[in-house]
Structure formats: C-alpha cells, structure tokens
Amino acid sequence: MTITITAFERSPDRGRGMARDMRVRWALEETGQSYDVRLVSFDALKEPAHTVLQPFGQIPTYEEGDLALFESGAIVFHIAERHPGLLPDDANARSRAIAWMFAALSTMEPPIVEREVARYLESEKTWYEERLPAVEERIRKRLGELSFRLGDADWLDGAFSAGDLLMVTVLRRLEGSGLLNDYPNLSAYIARGQARPAYRRAFDAQLAVFSAASTDG
Ligand code: GTB
C-alpha cells in the first residue's frame, strides 16, 4: 500500500530539515519504506481537504490505505510498530524506547519550542529580554539531565531506536543557539544520528523540495 505524507510546499527553514516531516521521513527511511510526499501551501493547510486529515491545519500527515494519521510522534510510533528497525523486540526494552519517544516530545521539546516562540513572535515585547534567559535556563536544565543520563553511550537505551530518532530531531532545533556548547556528548549524539544513512536520505529528500521551489521562483 502506498504511503503518502505531507510536507511544506515552501518550508520557512529553507531546507534545514527543521519541520516535523523530517522525523517521519527519517523513520520511513530507517525502516525501508518507500513513500510519496504531497506538498501543501500555507493556505491549503487550513482548507477542509487538509483539516480533515490534520484538525489543526499542520504538517505532517500520513496516509496508507484507509488509515490517516496526524501528529508526528504518533506517525513515527505507527511506523516503528509496523516495521522492524526502530523498536526492540524485548518487551521491556520496547517500553523503555517508547518512554524515550515521550521524553523527547513531552519533556525536551516544549521548552525548546517555547524559546522559538519567544524569539520569533515575542521579540518586540517589553518583557522579552527578561523572559528569554528564564526560558533558556529551563532548556539548560533539561539538557544537563539528558547529558548526564546519556553519558558516553551512543544511544539512550541500547540500540538506536525511535526514541533516539525523535530526540535527535528535537535537539537539532537548538542548532546555532549555543545552548548545546556545554554538552559535547549531546552534540556528538546529534552528529551520530545525522550520520546515519537513513537520516541523510531523509534530509536530502526534504532539501530537494526547497531547492526545486527556489528554482521555480
Ligand atoms: N504536534 C504536531 C506534530 O508533531 O505533528 C505539530 C505539527 C507542527 O507544528 N507543524 C508545523 C506546521 O504545520 C510545521 S513543523 N505549522 C503550520 C501552521 O501551524 O500553520 C514546525 C516548524 C515549522 C518551521 C520550522 N522552521 O522554519 O524552522 C521549524 C518547525
């Protein structure tokens, strides 16, 4: 059955792979699934044809036969459950890998997104200069805790899993912020994820969309 996902027609990140279709593409590449991509404009995101798939008018979505899914975490989980490669066979190890998926999305990602919201939408506010350090302190706290747990291991719990896939995509959002500088093991962890052939294929595919859109003018 053909898998179709959605992605931005023109990603504001200019092909840096920061939008959340990247994690879905990466999961599909890790598990060897071929897929089609339907590119969606910002206007079309809010049209009924899209909101029937994604109630909040966002990307990514996932369609396969009569299954339609939204939420990147749920999509990655679905892929990981259906195909070998992203979740261990051992039941306890599998549950721990799923715990890391949740940790990436519900413990690490929120303060990181909060910082982006502050920088892009609130920088003109009078309280911005006071708020940003507080938000960054919350991120540093989480990075310190994660760094301590990772130690000198390659991945968070044994073999590479969907937990690592999501964690790497979340941590990547701090690229260029300087916040990772104090945590060389986390920088090396991100680099290990990015060096995986499946990551490279996913990254190149989303970059090709940006390059094509730029050539179109
Ligand atoms: N919780 C949902 C999920 O995980 O699937 C969140 C999905 C989401 O935030 N989608 C964003 C979207 O469609 C794109 S990824 N936004 C359009 C809208 O809400 O109208 C977020 C994103 C966008 C752009 C960058 N960037 O340019 O760097 C980074 C991340």
PDB file of C-alpha atoms and ligand atoms in Angstrom:
ATOM      1  CA  MET A   1       0.000   0.000   0.000  1.00  0.00           C
ATOM      2  CA  THR A   2       1.331   3.434  -0.893  1.00  0.00           C
ATOM      3  CA  ILE A   3       2.318   5.688   1.974  1.00  0.00           C
ATOM      4  CA  THR A   4       1.745   9.409   1.433  1.00  0.00           C
ATOM      5  CA  ILE A   5       2.933  12.078   3.827  1.00  0.00           C
ATOM      6  CA  THR A   6       2.521  15.840   3.694  1.00  0.00           C
ATOM      7  CA  ALA A   7       5.228  18.486   3.909  1.00  0.00           C
ATOM      8  CA  PHE A   8       5.501  22.237   3.389  1.00  0.00           C
ATOM      9  CA  GLU A   9       5.489  23.361  -0.230  1.00  0.00           C
ATOM     10  CA  ARG A  10       7.922  26.076   0.913  1.00  0.00           C
ATOM     11  CA  SER A  11       9.467  25.376   4.272  1.00  0.00           C
ATOM     12  CA  PRO A  12      10.379  28.524   6.202  1.00  0.00           C
ATOM     13  CA  ASP A  13      13.543  26.748   7.373  1.00  0.00           C
ATOM     14  CA  ARG A  14      14.958  26.902   3.823  1.00  0.00           C
ATOM     15  CA  GLY A  15      15.702  23.183   3.656  1.00  0.00           C
ATOM     16  CA  ARG A  16      17.349  22.811   7.081  1.00  0.00           C
ATOM     17  CA  GLY A  17      15.077  19.888   7.895  1.00  0.00           C
ATOM     18  CA  MET A  18      13.592  21.510  10.991  1.00  0.00           C
ATOM     19  CA  ALA A  19       9.928  20.944  10.100  1.00  0.00           C
ATOM     20  CA  ARG A  20       8.328  17.843  11.533  1.00  0.00           C
ATOM     21  CA  ASP A  21       8.004  15.953   8.253  1.00  0.00           C
ATOM     22  CA  MET A  22      11.756  15.316   8.680  1.00  0.00           C
ATOM     23  CA  ARG A  23      11.241  12.888  11.567  1.00  0.00           C
ATOM     24  CA  VAL A  24       8.591  10.984   9.628  1.00  0.00           C
ATOM     25  CA  ARG A  25      10.782  10.805   6.521  1.00  0.00           C
ATOM     26  CA  TRP A  26      13.671   9.571   8.684  1.00  0.00           C
ATOM     27  CA  ALA A  27      11.521   6.845  10.292  1.00  0.00           C
ATOM     28  CA  LEU A  28      10.349   5.708   6.863  1.00  0.00           C
ATOM     29  CA  GLU A  29      13.932   5.592   5.604  1.00  0.00           C
ATOM     30  CA  GLU A  30      15.169   3.691   8.681  1.00  0.00           C
ATOM     31  CA  THR A  31      12.524   1.030   8.097  1.00  0.00           C
ATOM     32  CA  GLY A  32      12.982   0.885   4.331  1.00  0.00           C
ATOM     33  CA  GLN A  33       9.510   2.125   3.396  1.00  0.00           C
ATOM     34  CA  SER A  34       9.020   3.987   0.142  1.00  0.00           C
ATOM     35  CA  TYR A  35       6.675   6.943   0.315  1.00  0.00           C
ATOM     36  CA  ASP A  36       5.133   9.751  -1.657  1.00  0.00           C
ATOM     37  CA  VAL A  37       5.058  13.339  -0.480  1.00  0.00           C
ATOM     38  CA  ARG A  38       2.172  15.730  -1.084  1.00  0.00           C
ATOM     39  CA  LEU A  39       3.388  19.309  -0.762  1.00  0.00           C
ATOM     40  CA  VAL A  40       0.951  21.711   0.854  1.00  0.00           C
ATOM     41  CA  SER A  41       0.912  25.510   0.745  1.00  0.00           C
ATOM     42  CA  PHE A  42       0.251  27.538   3.901  1.00  0.00           C
ATOM     43  CA  ASP A  43      -3.197  28.472   2.544  1.00  0.00           C
ATOM     44  CA  ALA A  44      -4.084  24.885   1.692  1.00  0.00           C
ATOM     45  CA  LEU A  45      -3.157  23.746   5.218  1.00  0.00           C
ATOM     46  CA  LYS A  46      -6.256  25.492   6.506  1.00  0.00           C
ATOM     47  CA  GLU A  47      -8.612  24.145   3.793  1.00  0.00           C
ATOM     48  CA  PRO A  48     -11.086  21.346   4.647  1.00  0.00           C
ATOM     49  CA  ALA A  49      -9.288  18.918   2.318  1.00  0.00           C
ATOM     50  CA  HIS A  50      -6.322  19.132   4.690  1.00  0.00           C
ATOM     51  CA  THR A  51      -8.004  19.751   8.059  1.00  0.00           C
ATOM     52  CA  VAL A  52      -9.990  16.549   7.630  1.00  0.00           C
ATOM     53  CA  LEU A  53      -6.575  14.846   7.903  1.00  0.00           C
ATOM     54  CA  GLN A  54      -4.963  17.246  10.391  1.00  0.00           C
ATOM     55  CA  PRO A  55      -7.518  19.070  12.571  1.00  0.00           C
ATOM     56  CA  PHE A  56      -5.024  21.815  13.461  1.00  0.00           C
ATOM     57  CA  GLY A  57      -4.102  22.619   9.864  1.00  0.00           C
ATOM     58  CA  GLN A  58      -0.481  21.489  10.136  1.00  0.00           C
ATOM     59  CA  ILE A  59       2.003  19.133   8.535  1.00  0.00           C
ATOM     60  CA  PRO A  60       2.891  16.275   8.676  1.00  0.00           C
ATOM     61  CA  THR A  61       0.110  13.815   7.935  1.00  0.00           C
ATOM     62  CA  TYR A  62       0.357  10.161   6.976  1.00  0.00           C
ATOM     63  CA  GLU A  63      -1.980   8.179   4.728  1.00  0.00           C
ATOM     64  CA  GLU A  64      -1.788   4.477   3.991  1.00  0.00           C
ATOM     65  CA  GLY A  65      -4.827   2.709   2.549  1.00  0.00           C
ATOM     66  CA  ASP A  66      -7.775   3.637   4.727  1.00  0.00           C
ATOM     67  CA  LEU A  67      -5.563   4.863   7.577  1.00  0.00           C
ATOM     68  CA  ALA A  68      -4.997   8.602   8.026  1.00  0.00           C
ATOM     69  CA  LEU A  69      -2.827   9.838  10.883  1.00  0.00           C
ATOM     70  CA  PHE A  70      -1.586  13.161  12.211  1.00  0.00           C
ATOM     71  CA  GLU A  71       0.903  14.103  14.987  1.00  0.00           C
ATOM     72  CA  SER A  72       4.491  13.319  14.087  1.00  0.00           C
ATOM     73  CA  GLY A  73       5.031  11.277  17.274  1.00  0.00           C
ATOM     74  CA  ALA A  74       2.013   9.081  16.566  1.00  0.00           C
ATOM     75  CA  ILE A  75       3.146   8.640  12.970  1.00  0.00           C
ATOM     76  CA  VAL A  76       6.682   7.630  13.961  1.00  0.00           C
ATOM     77  CA  PHE A  77       5.227   5.243  16.550  1.00  0.00           C
ATOM     78  CA  HIS A  78       2.957   3.698  13.924  1.00  0.00           C
ATOM     79  CA  ILE A  79       5.876   3.186  11.543  1.00  0.00           C
ATOM     80  CA  ALA A  80       8.042   1.770  14.351  1.00  0.00           C
ATOM     81  CA  GLU A  81       5.347  -0.672  15.413  1.00  0.00           C
ATOM     82  CA  ARG A  82       4.611  -1.928  11.919  1.00  0.00           C
ATOM     83  CA  HIS A  83       8.164  -2.366  10.656  1.00  0.00           C
ATOM     84  CA  PRO A  84      11.336  -3.692  12.227  1.00  0.00           C
ATOM     85  CA  GLY A  85      14.248  -1.375  12.934  1.00  0.00           C
ATOM     86  CA  LEU A  86      13.022   1.251  15.369  1.00  0.00           C
ATOM     87  CA  LEU A  87      11.781  -0.633  18.431  1.00  0.00           C
ATOM     88  CA  PRO A  88      13.464  -3.557  20.215  1.00  0.00           C
ATOM     89  CA  ASP A  89      11.808  -6.981  20.284  1.00  0.00           C
ATOM     90  CA  ASP A  90      12.248  -7.416  24.034  1.00  0.00           C
ATOM     91  CA  ALA A  91       9.037  -6.147  25.687  1.00  0.00           C
ATOM     92  CA  ASN A  92      10.715  -4.159  28.463  1.00  0.00           C
ATOM     93  CA  ALA A  93      13.312  -2.611  26.163  1.00  0.00           C
ATOM     94  CA  ARG A  94      10.480  -1.708  23.784  1.00  0.00           C
ATOM     95  CA  SER A  95       8.561   0.059  26.552  1.00  0.00           C
ATOM     96  CA  ARG A  96      11.704   1.956  27.546  1.00  0.00           C
ATOM     97  CA  ALA A  97      12.263   3.061  23.931  1.00  0.00           C
ATOM     98  CA  ILE A  98       8.658   4.312  23.853  1.00  0.00           C
ATOM     99  CA  ALA A  99       9.314   6.192  27.116  1.00  0.00           C
ATOM    100  CA  TRP A 100      12.190   7.984  25.345  1.00  0.00           C
ATOM    101  CA  MET A 101       9.834   8.890  22.490  1.00  0.00           C
ATOM    102  CA  PHE A 102       7.567  10.567  25.025  1.00  0.00           C
ATOM    103  CA  ALA A 103      10.533  12.167  26.797  1.00  0.00           C
ATOM    104  CA  ALA A 104      11.652  13.736  23.515  1.00  0.00           C
ATOM    105  CA  LEU A 105       8.222  15.156  22.719  1.00  0.00           C
ATOM    106  CA  SER A 106       6.785  15.997  26.104  1.00  0.00           C
ATOM    107  CA  THR A 107       9.816  16.773  28.279  1.00  0.00           C
ATOM    108  CA  MET A 108      12.540  18.081  25.947  1.00  0.00           C
ATOM    109  CA  GLU A 109      10.603  19.654  23.075  1.00  0.00           C
ATOM    110  CA  PRO A 110       8.235  22.023  24.952  1.00  0.00           C
ATOM    111  CA  PRO A 111      10.865  24.408  26.391  1.00  0.00           C
ATOM    112  CA  ILE A 112      12.730  24.338  23.066  1.00  0.00           C
ATOM    113  CA  VAL A 113       9.552  25.334  21.216  1.00  0.00           C
ATOM    114  CA  GLU A 114       8.875  27.953  23.889  1.00  0.00           C
ATOM    115  CA  ARG A 115      12.233  29.556  23.063  1.00  0.00           C
ATOM    116  CA  GLU A 116      11.382  29.603  19.349  1.00  0.00           C
ATOM    117  CA  VAL A 117       8.021  31.206  20.053  1.00  0.00           C
ATOM    118  CA  ALA A 118       9.721  33.816  22.242  1.00  0.00           C
ATOM    119  CA  ARG A 119      12.350  34.618  19.600  1.00  0.00           C
ATOM    120  CA  TYR A 120      10.086  34.703  16.559  1.00  0.00           C
ATOM    121  CA  LEU A 121       6.810  36.032  17.945  1.00  0.00           C
ATOM    122  CA  GLU A 122       7.593  37.910  21.133  1.00  0.00           C
ATOM    123  CA  SER A 123      10.894  39.706  20.495  1.00  0.00           C
ATOM    124  CA  GLU A 124       9.160  43.099  20.319  1.00  0.00           C
ATOM    125  CA  LYS A 125       7.512  42.704  23.696  1.00  0.00           C
ATOM    126  CA  THR A 126       8.788  44.792  26.598  1.00  0.00           C
ATOM    127  CA  TRP A 127       9.316  41.675  28.721  1.00  0.00           C
ATOM    128  CA  TYR A 128      11.193  39.694  26.041  1.00  0.00           C
ATOM    129  CA  GLU A 129      14.727  40.425  27.311  1.00  0.00           C
ATOM    130  CA  GLU A 130      13.746  39.247  30.780  1.00  0.00           C
ATOM    131  CA  ARG A 131      11.848  36.190  29.637  1.00  0.00           C
ATOM    132  CA  LEU A 132      14.374  34.668  27.228  1.00  0.00           C
ATOM    133  CA  PRO A 133      17.056  33.850  29.861  1.00  0.00           C
ATOM    134  CA  ALA A 134      14.408  32.136  32.006  1.00  0.00           C
ATOM    135  CA  VAL A 135      13.279  30.006  29.059  1.00  0.00           C
ATOM    136  CA  GLU A 136      16.892  29.167  28.180  1.00  0.00           C
ATOM    137  CA  GLU A 137      17.593  28.197  31.780  1.00  0.00           C
ATOM    138  CA  ARG A 138      14.746  25.673  31.609  1.00  0.00           C
ATOM    139  CA  ILE A 139      16.261  24.216  28.439  1.00  0.00           C
ATOM    140  CA  ARG A 140      19.740  24.038  30.030  1.00  0.00           C
ATOM    141  CA  LYS A 141      18.309  22.157  32.989  1.00  0.00           C
ATOM    142  CA  ARG A 142      16.838  19.513  30.696  1.00  0.00           C
ATOM    143  CA  LEU A 143      19.992  19.327  28.574  1.00  0.00           C
ATOM    144  CA  GLY A 144      22.082  18.778  31.698  1.00  0.00           C
ATOM    145  CA  GLU A 145      19.827  15.968  32.858  1.00  0.00           C
ATOM    146  CA  LEU A 146      19.768  14.336  29.436  1.00  0.00           C
ATOM    147  CA  SER A 147      23.529  14.694  29.044  1.00  0.00           C
ATOM    148  CA  PHE A 148      24.072  13.051  32.427  1.00  0.00           C
ATOM    149  CA  ARG A 149      21.836  10.111  31.502  1.00  0.00           C
ATOM    150  CA  LEU A 150      23.413   9.614  28.065  1.00  0.00           C
ATOM    151  CA  GLY A 151      26.933   9.708  29.483  1.00  0.00           C
ATOM    152  CA  ASP A 152      29.316   8.208  26.954  1.00  0.00           C
ATOM    153  CA  ALA A 153      26.759   5.837  25.431  1.00  0.00           C
ATOM    154  CA  ASP A 154      25.986   6.019  21.729  1.00  0.00           C
ATOM    155  CA  TRP A 155      22.199   5.930  22.187  1.00  0.00           C
ATOM    156  CA  LEU A 156      19.772   6.471  25.029  1.00  0.00           C
ATOM    157  CA  ASP A 157      18.999   2.827  25.801  1.00  0.00           C
ATOM    158  CA  GLY A 158      20.998   0.207  23.944  1.00  0.00           C
ATOM    159  CA  ALA A 159      20.499   0.106  20.199  1.00  0.00           C
ATOM    160  CA  PHE A 160      19.286   3.098  18.158  1.00  0.00           C
ATOM    161  CA  SER A 161      15.505   3.387  18.482  1.00  0.00           C
ATOM    162  CA  ALA A 162      12.544   5.608  17.647  1.00  0.00           C
ATOM    163  CA  GLY A 163      13.335   7.330  20.970  1.00  0.00           C
ATOM    164  CA  ASP A 164      16.726   8.413  19.635  1.00  0.00           C
ATOM    165  CA  LEU A 165      15.217   9.387  16.287  1.00  0.00           C
ATOM    166  CA  LEU A 166      12.776  11.771  17.946  1.00  0.00           C
ATOM    167  CA  MET A 167      15.317  13.043  20.478  1.00  0.00           C
ATOM    168  CA  VAL A 168      17.840  13.910  17.758  1.00  0.00           C
ATOM    169  CA  THR A 169      15.222  15.797  15.720  1.00  0.00           C
ATOM    170  CA  VAL A 170      14.170  17.719  18.837  1.00  0.00           C
ATOM    171  CA  LEU A 171      17.744  18.602  19.895  1.00  0.00           C
ATOM    172  CA  ARG A 172      18.569  19.717  16.361  1.00  0.00           C
ATOM    173  CA  ARG A 173      16.181  22.609  16.882  1.00  0.00           C
ATOM    174  CA  LEU A 174      18.860  24.127  19.140  1.00  0.00           C
ATOM    175  CA  GLU A 175      21.365  24.309  16.273  1.00  0.00           C
ATOM    176  CA  GLY A 176      23.056  27.684  16.273  1.00  0.00           C
ATOM    177  CA  SER A 177      21.687  28.630  19.701  1.00  0.00           C
ATOM    178  CA  GLY A 178      24.929  27.928  21.577  1.00  0.00           C
ATOM    179  CA  LEU A 179      22.900  26.068  24.200  1.00  0.00           C
ATOM    180  CA  LEU A 180      24.483  22.730  23.309  1.00  0.00           C
ATOM    181  CA  ASN A 181      28.045  24.007  23.734  1.00  0.00           C
ATOM    182  CA  ASP A 182      28.296  22.825  27.326  1.00  0.00           C
ATOM    183  CA  TYR A 183      27.201  19.309  26.411  1.00  0.00           C
ATOM    184  CA  PRO A 184      29.705  17.763  23.968  1.00  0.00           C
ATOM    185  CA  ASN A 185      28.178  14.308  24.444  1.00  0.00           C
ATOM    186  CA  LEU A 186      24.810  15.643  23.219  1.00  0.00           C
ATOM    187  CA  SER A 187      26.446  17.323  20.216  1.00  0.00           C
ATOM    188  CA  ALA A 188      28.181  14.034  19.395  1.00  0.00           C
ATOM    189  CA  TYR A 189      24.854  12.204  19.844  1.00  0.00           C
ATOM    190  CA  ILE A 190      23.133  14.518  17.362  1.00  0.00           C
ATOM    191  CA  ALA A 191      26.033  14.093  14.924  1.00  0.00           C
ATOM    192  CA  ARG A 192      25.748  10.289  15.229  1.00  0.00           C
ATOM    193  CA  GLY A 193      22.078  10.484  14.332  1.00  0.00           C
ATOM    194  CA  GLN A 194      22.779  12.777  11.406  1.00  0.00           C
ATOM    195  CA  ALA A 195      25.479  10.430  10.120  1.00  0.00           C
ATOM    196  CA  ARG A 196      23.025   7.568   9.699  1.00  0.00           C
ATOM    197  CA  PRO A 197      22.407   6.828   6.004  1.00  0.00           C
ATOM    198  CA  ALA A 198      18.630   6.913   6.561  1.00  0.00           C
ATOM    199  CA  TYR A 199      18.899  10.391   8.075  1.00  0.00           C
ATOM    200  CA  ARG A 200      20.949  11.575   5.102  1.00  0.00           C
ATOM    201  CA  ARG A 201      18.393  10.235   2.625  1.00  0.00           C
ATOM    202  CA  ALA A 202      15.538  11.886   4.515  1.00  0.00           C
ATOM    203  CA  PHE A 203      17.419  15.165   4.803  1.00  0.00           C
ATOM    204  CA  ASP A 204      18.359  15.211   1.119  1.00  0.00           C
ATOM    205  CA  ALA A 205      14.759  14.492   0.100  1.00  0.00           C
ATOM    206  CA  GLN A 206      13.372  17.441   2.049  1.00  0.00           C
ATOM    207  CA  LEU A 207      16.226  19.672   0.843  1.00  0.00           C
ATOM    208  CA  ALA A 208      15.368  18.764  -2.751  1.00  0.00           C
ATOM    209  CA  VAL A 209      11.867  20.198  -2.189  1.00  0.00           C
ATOM    210  CA  PHE A 210      13.342  23.504  -1.050  1.00  0.00           C
ATOM    211  CA  SER A 211      15.845  23.591  -3.931  1.00  0.00           C
ATOM    212  CA  ALA A 212      13.116  22.885  -6.504  1.00  0.00           C
ATOM    213  CA  ALA A 213      10.863  25.583  -5.019  1.00  0.00           C
ATOM    214  CA  SER A 214      13.755  28.090  -5.128  1.00  0.00           C
ATOM    215  CA  THR A 215      14.412  27.346  -8.798  1.00  0.00           C
ATOM    216  CA  ASP A 216      10.710  27.787  -9.582  1.00  0.00           C
ATOM    217  CA  GLY A 217      10.993  31.329  -8.211  1.00  0.00           C
TER     218      GLY A 217
HETATM  219  N1  GTB B   1       2.376  18.367  17.326  1.00  0.00           N
HETATM  220  C1  GTB B   1       2.366  18.416  15.888  1.00  0.00           C
HETATM  221  C2  GTB B   1       3.191  17.267  15.320  1.00  0.00           C
HETATM  222  O1  GTB B   1       4.136  16.836  15.998  1.00  0.00           O
HETATM  223  O2  GTB B   1       2.887  16.771  14.215  1.00  0.00           O
HETATM  224  C3  GTB B   1       2.925  19.776  15.466  1.00  0.00           C
HETATM  225  C4  GTB B   1       2.958  19.926  13.974  1.00  0.00           C
HETATM  226  C5  GTB B   1       3.531  21.283  13.586  1.00  0.00           C
HETATM  227  O3  GTB B   1       3.931  22.091  14.426  1.00  0.00           O
HETATM  228  N2  GTB B   1       3.573  21.518  12.273  1.00  0.00           N
HETATM  229  C6  GTB B   1       4.076  22.780  11.783  1.00  0.00           C
HETATM  230  C7  GTB B   1       3.028  23.415  10.885  1.00  0.00           C
HETATM  231  O4  GTB B   1       2.401  22.761  10.091  1.00  0.00           O
HETATM  232  C8  GTB B   1       5.328  22.511  10.941  1.00  0.00           C
HETATM  233  S1  GTB B   1       6.636  21.799  11.924  1.00  0.00           S
HETATM  234  N3  GTB B   1       2.865  24.732  11.005  1.00  0.00           N
HETATM  235  C9  GTB B   1       1.958  25.461  10.186  1.00  0.00           C
HETATM  236  C10 GTB B   1       0.818  26.038  10.959  1.00  0.00           C
HETATM  237  O5  GTB B   1       0.677  25.714  12.172  1.00  0.00           O
HETATM  238  O6  GTB B   1       0.069  26.813  10.351  1.00  0.00           O
HETATM  239  C11 GTB B   1       7.094  23.229  12.960  1.00  0.00           C
HETATM  240  C12 GTB B   1       8.210  24.009  12.336  1.00  0.00           C
HETATM  241  C13 GTB B   1       7.961  24.877  11.310  1.00  0.00           C
HETATM  242  C14 GTB B   1       9.008  25.619  10.766  1.00  0.00           C
HETATM  243  C15 GTB B   1      10.271  25.475  11.281  1.00  0.00           C
HETATM  244  N4  GTB B   1      11.349  26.241  10.752  1.00  0.00           N
HETATM  245  O7  GTB B   1      11.155  27.012   9.797  1.00  0.00           O
HETATM  246  O8  GTB B   1      12.485  26.150  11.260  1.00  0.00           O
HETATM  247  C16 GTB B   1      10.517  24.584  12.314  1.00  0.00           C
HETATM  248  C17 GTB B   1       9.466  23.838  12.835  1.00  0.00           C
END
